[in-house]
PDB file of C-alpha atoms in Angstrom:
ATOM      1  CA  MET A   1    -115.019 -81.136-139.950  1.00  0.00           C
ATOM      2  CA  ALA A   2    -112.817 -80.158-136.843  1.00  0.00           C
ATOM      3  CA  GLU A   3    -109.383 -81.069-136.857  1.00  0.00           C
ATOM      4  CA  GLU A   4    -107.740 -84.515-135.186  1.00  0.00           C
ATOM      5  CA  ILE A   5    -107.966 -84.209-131.438  1.00  0.00           C
ATOM      6  CA  LYS A   6    -104.934 -85.524-129.760  1.00  0.00           C
ATOM      7  CA  ILE A   7    -104.808 -86.333-125.840  1.00  0.00           C
ATOM      8  CA  THR A   8    -101.832 -87.406-124.258  1.00  0.00           C
ATOM      9  CA  LYS A   9    -102.118 -90.290-121.086  1.00  0.00           C
ATOM     10  CA  LYS A  10    -101.505 -88.908-118.127  1.00  0.00           C
ATOM     11  CA  SER A  11     -98.590 -90.270-115.347  1.00  0.00           C
ATOM     12  CA  ALA A  12     -99.638 -92.004-112.665  1.00  0.00           C
ATOM     13  CA  ARG A  13    -101.797 -91.352-110.122  1.00  0.00           C
ATOM     14  CA  LYS A  14     -99.731 -91.296-106.105  1.00  0.00           C
ATOM     15  CA  GLY A  15    -100.379 -94.398-104.749  1.00  0.00           C
ATOM     16  CA  ASP A  16     -99.746 -96.381-108.151  1.00  0.00           C
ATOM     17  CA  ASP A  17     -96.275 -95.449-107.891  1.00  0.00           C
ATOM     18  CA  GLY A  18     -95.854 -99.387-105.868  1.00  0.00           C
ATOM     19  CA  TYR A  19     -95.843 -97.278-102.565  1.00  0.00           C
ATOM     20  CA  LYS A  20     -98.801 -97.281-100.119  1.00  0.00           C
ATOM     21  CA  VAL A  21    -100.308 -94.841 -97.193  1.00  0.00           C
ATOM     22  CA  VAL A  22     -99.567 -96.845 -93.705  1.00  0.00           C
ATOM     23  CA  SER A  23    -100.037 -94.792 -90.865  1.00  0.00           C
ATOM     24  CA  VAL A  24     -98.419 -96.408 -87.327  1.00  0.00           C
ATOM     25  CA  ARG A  25     -99.287 -95.279 -83.513  1.00  0.00           C
ATOM     26  CA  MET A  26     -95.066 -94.965 -81.971  1.00  0.00           C
ATOM     27  CA  LYS A  27     -94.136 -93.595 -78.728  1.00  0.00           C
ATOM     28  CA  ASP A  28     -92.995 -90.174 -78.498  1.00  0.00           C
ATOM     29  CA  GLU A  29     -89.725 -91.814 -77.523  1.00  0.00           C
ATOM     30  CA  THR A  30     -89.511 -93.943 -80.923  1.00  0.00           C
ATOM     31  CA  VAL A  31     -90.438 -90.517 -82.488  1.00  0.00           C
ATOM     32  CA  ASP A  32     -87.390 -88.787 -80.908  1.00  0.00           C
ATOM     33  CA  LYS A  33     -84.439 -91.736 -81.916  1.00  0.00           C
ATOM     34  CA  LEU A  34     -86.364 -91.703 -85.112  1.00  0.00           C
ATOM     35  CA  ASP A  35     -85.963 -87.849 -85.410  1.00  0.00           C
ATOM     36  CA  ASP A  36     -82.872 -88.056 -83.715  1.00  0.00           C
ATOM     37  CA  LEU A  37     -81.364 -90.308 -86.516  1.00  0.00           C
ATOM     38  CA  SER A  38     -82.625 -88.023 -89.155  1.00  0.00           C
ATOM     39  CA  ALA A  39     -81.116 -85.048 -88.529  1.00  0.00           C
ATOM     40  CA  LYS A  40     -77.751 -87.436 -87.791  1.00  0.00           C
ATOM     41  CA  THR A  41     -77.922 -89.012 -91.119  1.00  0.00           C
ATOM     42  CA  ASN A  42     -80.051 -86.150 -93.447  1.00  0.00           C
ATOM     43  CA  ARG A  43     -82.792 -88.180 -94.122  1.00  0.00           C
ATOM     44  CA  SER A  44     -86.635 -88.309 -93.747  1.00  0.00           C
ATOM     45  CA  ARG A  45     -87.920 -90.425 -91.390  1.00  0.00           C
ATOM     46  CA  ASN A  46     -89.752 -91.461 -93.973  1.00  0.00           C
ATOM     47  CA  GLU A  47     -87.082 -92.663 -95.640  1.00  0.00           C
ATOM     48  CA  LEU A  48     -85.211 -93.653 -92.303  1.00  0.00           C
ATOM     49  CA  ILE A  49     -88.690 -96.126 -91.380  1.00  0.00           C
ATOM     50  CA  ASN A  50     -88.770 -98.049 -94.788  1.00  0.00           C
ATOM     51  CA  ILE A  51     -85.134 -98.906 -94.122  1.00  0.00           C
ATOM     52  CA  LEU A  52     -85.360 -99.874 -91.070  1.00  0.00           C
ATOM     53  CA  ILE A  53     -88.176-101.971 -92.076  1.00  0.00           C
ATOM     54  CA  GLU A  54     -86.839-103.544 -94.528  1.00  0.00           C
ATOM     55  CA  SER A  55     -83.724-104.494 -93.077  1.00  0.00           C
ATOM     56  CA  ALA A  56     -86.072-105.871 -90.672  1.00  0.00           C
ATOM     57  CA  ILE A  57     -88.104-108.438 -92.432  1.00  0.00           C
ATOM     58  CA  ASN A  58     -84.758-109.899 -94.021  1.00  0.00           C
ATOM     59  CA  ILE A  59     -83.605-110.958 -90.410  1.00  0.00           C
ATOM     60  CA  VAL A  60     -86.912-111.890 -88.706  1.00  0.00           C
ATOM     61  CA  LYS A  61     -87.065-115.362 -87.703  1.00  0.00           C
ATOM     62  CA  ILE A  62     -90.800-117.286 -86.327  1.00  0.00           C
ATOM     63  CA  GLU A  63     -90.997-119.376 -83.633  1.00  0.00           C
ATOM     64  CA  GLU A  64     -93.354-122.430 -83.297  1.00  0.00           C
TER      65      GLU A  64
END
């Protein structure tokens, strides 16, 4: 009879880490500003977009 077969669990697949990929269209000027800020802060464009969106969501006021 065969010996025991052990299988380890796989780590979470991409996309299962609490993040989702989102595609956004932006004006060239906005991307240029993000790239400039990215160079000045040594952060990726993606990281900056997340920081800026999180900050903006917290200060949005909806007018009726």
